[in-house]
Short mmCIF file of C-alpha atoms in Angstrom, two decimals:
data_model
loop_
_atom_site.label_atom_id
_atom_site.label_comp_id
_atom_site.label_asym_id
_atom_site.label_seq_id
_atom_site.Cartn_x
_atom_site.Cartn_y
_atom_site.Cartn_z
CA MET A 1 0.06 -0.09 0.06
CA ASN A 2 0.97 3.66 -0.64
CA THR A 3 2.19 5.41 2.85
CA GLU A 4 2.20 8.69 0.84
CA HIS A 5 -0.68 11.26 1.98
CA THR A 6 -2.87 12.50 -0.63
CA PRO A 7 -4.42 15.70 -0.82
CA HIS A 8 -8.03 14.07 0.24
CA GLU A 9 -6.69 12.02 3.35
CA PRO A 10 -6.89 13.60 6.61
CA THR A 11 -2.92 13.49 8.22
CA PRO A 12 -2.92 11.79 11.79
CA VAL A 13 -2.99 15.01 14.66
CA ASP A 14 -1.05 14.90 17.84
CA SER A 15 -4.24 16.01 20.02
CA ALA A 16 -1.59 16.60 22.69
CA ALA A 17 0.92 19.01 20.41
CA GLU A 18 -1.89 21.47 19.24
CA ALA A 19 -3.84 21.80 22.28
CA PRO A 20 -2.52 25.27 23.98
CA ALA A 21 -1.34 24.84 27.75
CA GLN A 22 -3.58 25.72 30.15
CA PRO A 23 -1.70 28.16 32.77
CA SER A 24 -2.23 26.71 36.27
CA PRO A 25 -4.93 28.58 39.05
CA PRO A 26 -1.85 30.62 40.21
CA ASP A 27 -0.69 32.14 36.99
CA LEU A 28 -4.16 33.34 36.06
CA ALA A 29 -4.66 34.67 39.49
CA ALA A 30 -1.18 36.61 39.07
CA GLN A 31 -2.16 38.01 35.88
CA LEU A 32 -5.91 38.96 37.00
CA ALA A 33 -4.23 40.69 39.68
CA GLU A 34 -1.68 42.33 37.32
CA LEU A 35 -4.21 43.65 34.91
CA GLN A 36 -6.36 44.82 38.11
CA ALA A 37 -3.41 46.96 39.37
CA LYS A 38 -2.89 48.55 35.74
CA HIS A 39 -6.85 49.29 35.69
CA ASN A 40 -6.65 51.06 38.63
CA GLU A 41 -3.42 52.91 37.93
CA LEU A 42 -4.96 53.86 34.72
CA ASN A 43 -8.57 54.84 36.01
CA ASP A 44 -7.09 57.13 38.81
CA ALA A 45 -4.68 58.58 35.94
CA PHE A 46 -7.92 59.39 34.15
CA LEU A 47 -9.74 60.75 37.13
CA ARG A 48 -6.60 62.78 37.76
CA ALA A 49 -6.33 64.22 34.30
CA LYS A 50 -10.32 65.22 34.26
CA ALA A 51 -10.01 66.67 37.79
CA GLU A 52 -7.54 68.93 36.03
CA ALA A 53 -9.00 69.78 32.94
CA GLU A 54 -12.31 70.42 34.96
CA ASN A 55 -9.97 72.91 37.13
CA THR A 56 -8.79 74.67 33.85
CA ARG A 57 -11.70 75.33 32.51
CA ARG A 58 -13.40 77.00 35.73
CA ARG A 59 -10.30 78.80 36.15
CA ALA A 60 -10.80 79.91 32.30
CA GLU A 61 -14.33 80.90 32.98
CA GLU A 62 -13.26 82.69 36.24
CA GLU A 63 -10.99 84.72 34.31
CA MET A 64 -12.94 85.46 31.58
CA SER A 65 -15.49 86.78 33.76
CA LYS A 66 -13.11 89.05 35.29
CA ALA A 67 -11.82 90.35 32.30
CA ARG A 68 -15.07 91.36 31.00
CA LYS A 69 -16.00 92.88 34.10
CA PHE A 70 -13.41 95.01 34.83
CA ALA A 71 -12.15 95.56 30.95
CA VAL A 72 -13.14 99.43 31.28
CA GLU A 73 -11.39 99.62 34.26
CA SER A 74 -8.60 101.10 32.46
CA PHE A 75 -10.53 103.28 30.13
CA ALA A 76 -12.82 104.84 32.81
CA ASP A 77 -9.56 105.70 35.10
CA SER A 78 -8.43 107.64 32.11
CA LEU A 79 -11.67 109.40 31.43
CA LEU A 80 -11.62 110.71 35.31
CA PRO A 81 -9.36 113.75 34.62
CA VAL A 82 -11.52 114.79 31.37
CA LYS A 83 -14.72 114.61 33.93
CA ASP A 84 -12.73 116.80 36.50
CA SER A 85 -11.96 119.08 34.43
CA LEU A 86 -15.45 119.66 33.17
CA GLU A 87 -16.81 119.95 36.55
CA ALA A 88 -13.97 122.30 37.36
CA ALA A 89 -15.33 124.46 34.37
CA ILE A 90 -18.88 124.70 35.39
CA ALA A 91 -18.26 125.30 38.93
CA LEU A 92 -15.87 128.40 37.70
CA GLN A 93 -17.91 131.96 38.36
CA GLY A 94 -17.56 134.56 35.90
CA ALA A 95 -14.41 133.28 33.57
CA THR A 96 -14.10 134.73 30.42
CA ASN A 97 -14.40 133.94 27.13
CA GLU A 98 -11.12 133.32 26.85
CA GLN A 99 -10.75 131.36 29.91
CA LEU A 100 -13.37 128.97 28.78
CA LEU A 101 -11.89 128.33 25.29
CA GLU A 102 -8.77 127.91 26.81
CA GLY A 103 -9.96 125.36 29.65
CA THR A 104 -12.00 123.74 26.39
CA HIS A 105 -9.23 122.98 24.46
CA ALA A 106 -6.99 121.61 27.25
CA THR A 107 -9.72 119.32 28.31
CA LEU A 108 -10.18 118.16 24.76
CA ARG A 109 -6.68 117.53 24.69
CA GLN A 110 -7.03 115.36 28.11
CA LEU A 111 -10.23 113.38 26.09
CA SER A 112 -7.73 112.81 23.08
CA ALA A 113 -4.93 111.67 25.72
CA ALA A 114 -7.16 109.14 27.05
CA LEU A 115 -8.75 107.85 24.05
CA GLU A 116 -5.32 107.61 22.22
CA ARG A 117 -3.94 105.97 25.44
CA ASN A 118 -6.88 103.36 25.00
CA LYS A 119 -6.22 102.63 21.65
CA VAL A 120 -9.25 104.19 20.19
CA LEU A 121 -7.98 106.63 17.11
CA ALA A 122 -9.62 108.50 14.69
CA ILE A 123 -10.05 108.24 11.18
CA ALA A 124 -10.27 111.27 9.41
CA PRO A 125 -8.95 110.64 5.86
CA PRO A 126 -7.37 113.74 3.94
CA PRO A 127 -8.54 114.68 0.58
CA GLY A 128 -7.62 112.52 -2.30
CA THR A 129 -7.86 109.31 -0.20
CA LYS A 130 -9.62 106.03 -1.90
CA PHE A 131 -12.71 105.18 -0.59
CA ASP A 132 -12.59 102.47 1.65
CA PRO A 133 -16.05 100.96 2.75
CA HIS A 134 -15.04 99.58 5.92
CA GLN A 135 -13.58 102.58 7.31
CA HIS A 136 -15.73 104.83 5.82
CA GLN A 137 -19.36 105.95 4.93
CA ALA A 138 -20.30 107.39 1.83
CA ILE A 139 -23.01 110.13 2.73
CA SER A 140 -23.01 112.17 -0.92
CA VAL A 141 -21.32 111.85 -4.30
CA VAL A 142 -20.48 115.02 -5.24
CA PRO A 143 -18.43 116.44 -8.74
CA ALA A 144 -15.11 117.89 -7.67
CA GLU A 145 -11.99 118.01 -9.37
CA GLN A 146 -9.97 114.50 -8.53
CA ASP A 147 -10.30 110.90 -9.23
CA ALA A 148 -13.23 109.72 -9.03
CA ASN A 149 -14.13 107.85 -6.00
CA THR A 150 -12.04 109.43 -3.60
CA VAL A 151 -12.62 111.12 -0.23
CA VAL A 152 -13.89 114.91 -1.12
CA ALA A 153 -14.20 115.79 2.61
CA VAL A 154 -14.82 114.58 5.96
CA LEU A 155 -17.95 115.62 7.35
CA GLN A 156 -17.37 113.33 10.85
CA LYS A 157 -14.49 111.34 12.11
CA GLY A 158 -14.97 107.97 12.43
CA TYR A 159 -13.07 105.94 15.15
CA LEU A 160 -11.15 102.62 15.15
CA ILE A 161 -10.79 100.53 18.37
CA ALA A 162 -7.66 98.33 18.56
CA ASP A 163 -8.03 98.18 14.37
CA ARG A 164 -11.71 97.42 14.44
CA VAL A 165 -14.11 100.12 13.68
CA LEU A 166 -16.32 101.53 16.18
CA ARG A 167 -17.79 104.44 13.90
CA PRO A 168 -16.66 104.61 10.24
CA ALA A 169 -15.90 108.39 8.87
CA LEU A 170 -18.84 109.97 7.57
CA VAL A 171 -17.75 111.31 4.38
CA THR A 172 -18.28 113.01 0.56
CA VAL A 173 -16.64 111.10 -2.24
CA ALA A 174 -16.18 112.32 -5.31
CA ALA A 175 -18.07 111.19 -8.48
CA SER A 176 -17.09 109.56 -11.60
CA LYS A 177 -16.33 112.15 -14.18
#
């Protein structure tokens, strides 16, 4: 008889060689204890990270709340001398027109300095400046001896606060020829 195996014949299998070795009960207990310790360690790390994230979020919210609440503190502090000057001018009895005008100019300088310190800058484009719809508001279009779509006159200054338009400048614009 032929001793070679054909593809259709089952090969003899040693059942003891293929079965995985079962770990002994003490090995399983040690593995379980190790996995439980690892689980407890990771769970503890997770809970600490979660608590730290929550604390960071809470601190950030408190800081934002304080920033909103006291955002105008510096600006208000800059305006107090202006208010003091105006109150002093009102309280002044028998002032001449020249004295009142001089006081008004000094108060205006104080106000301008306070605005500038707080990053509030005027938008007052000189005539001939190209019209910018982001900073200017055209009130009218007038015939002029300058390029079309340029500022002819400023009717009211505009203002920027930290590079954002607070109020656009009101301008007249040259009409196209």
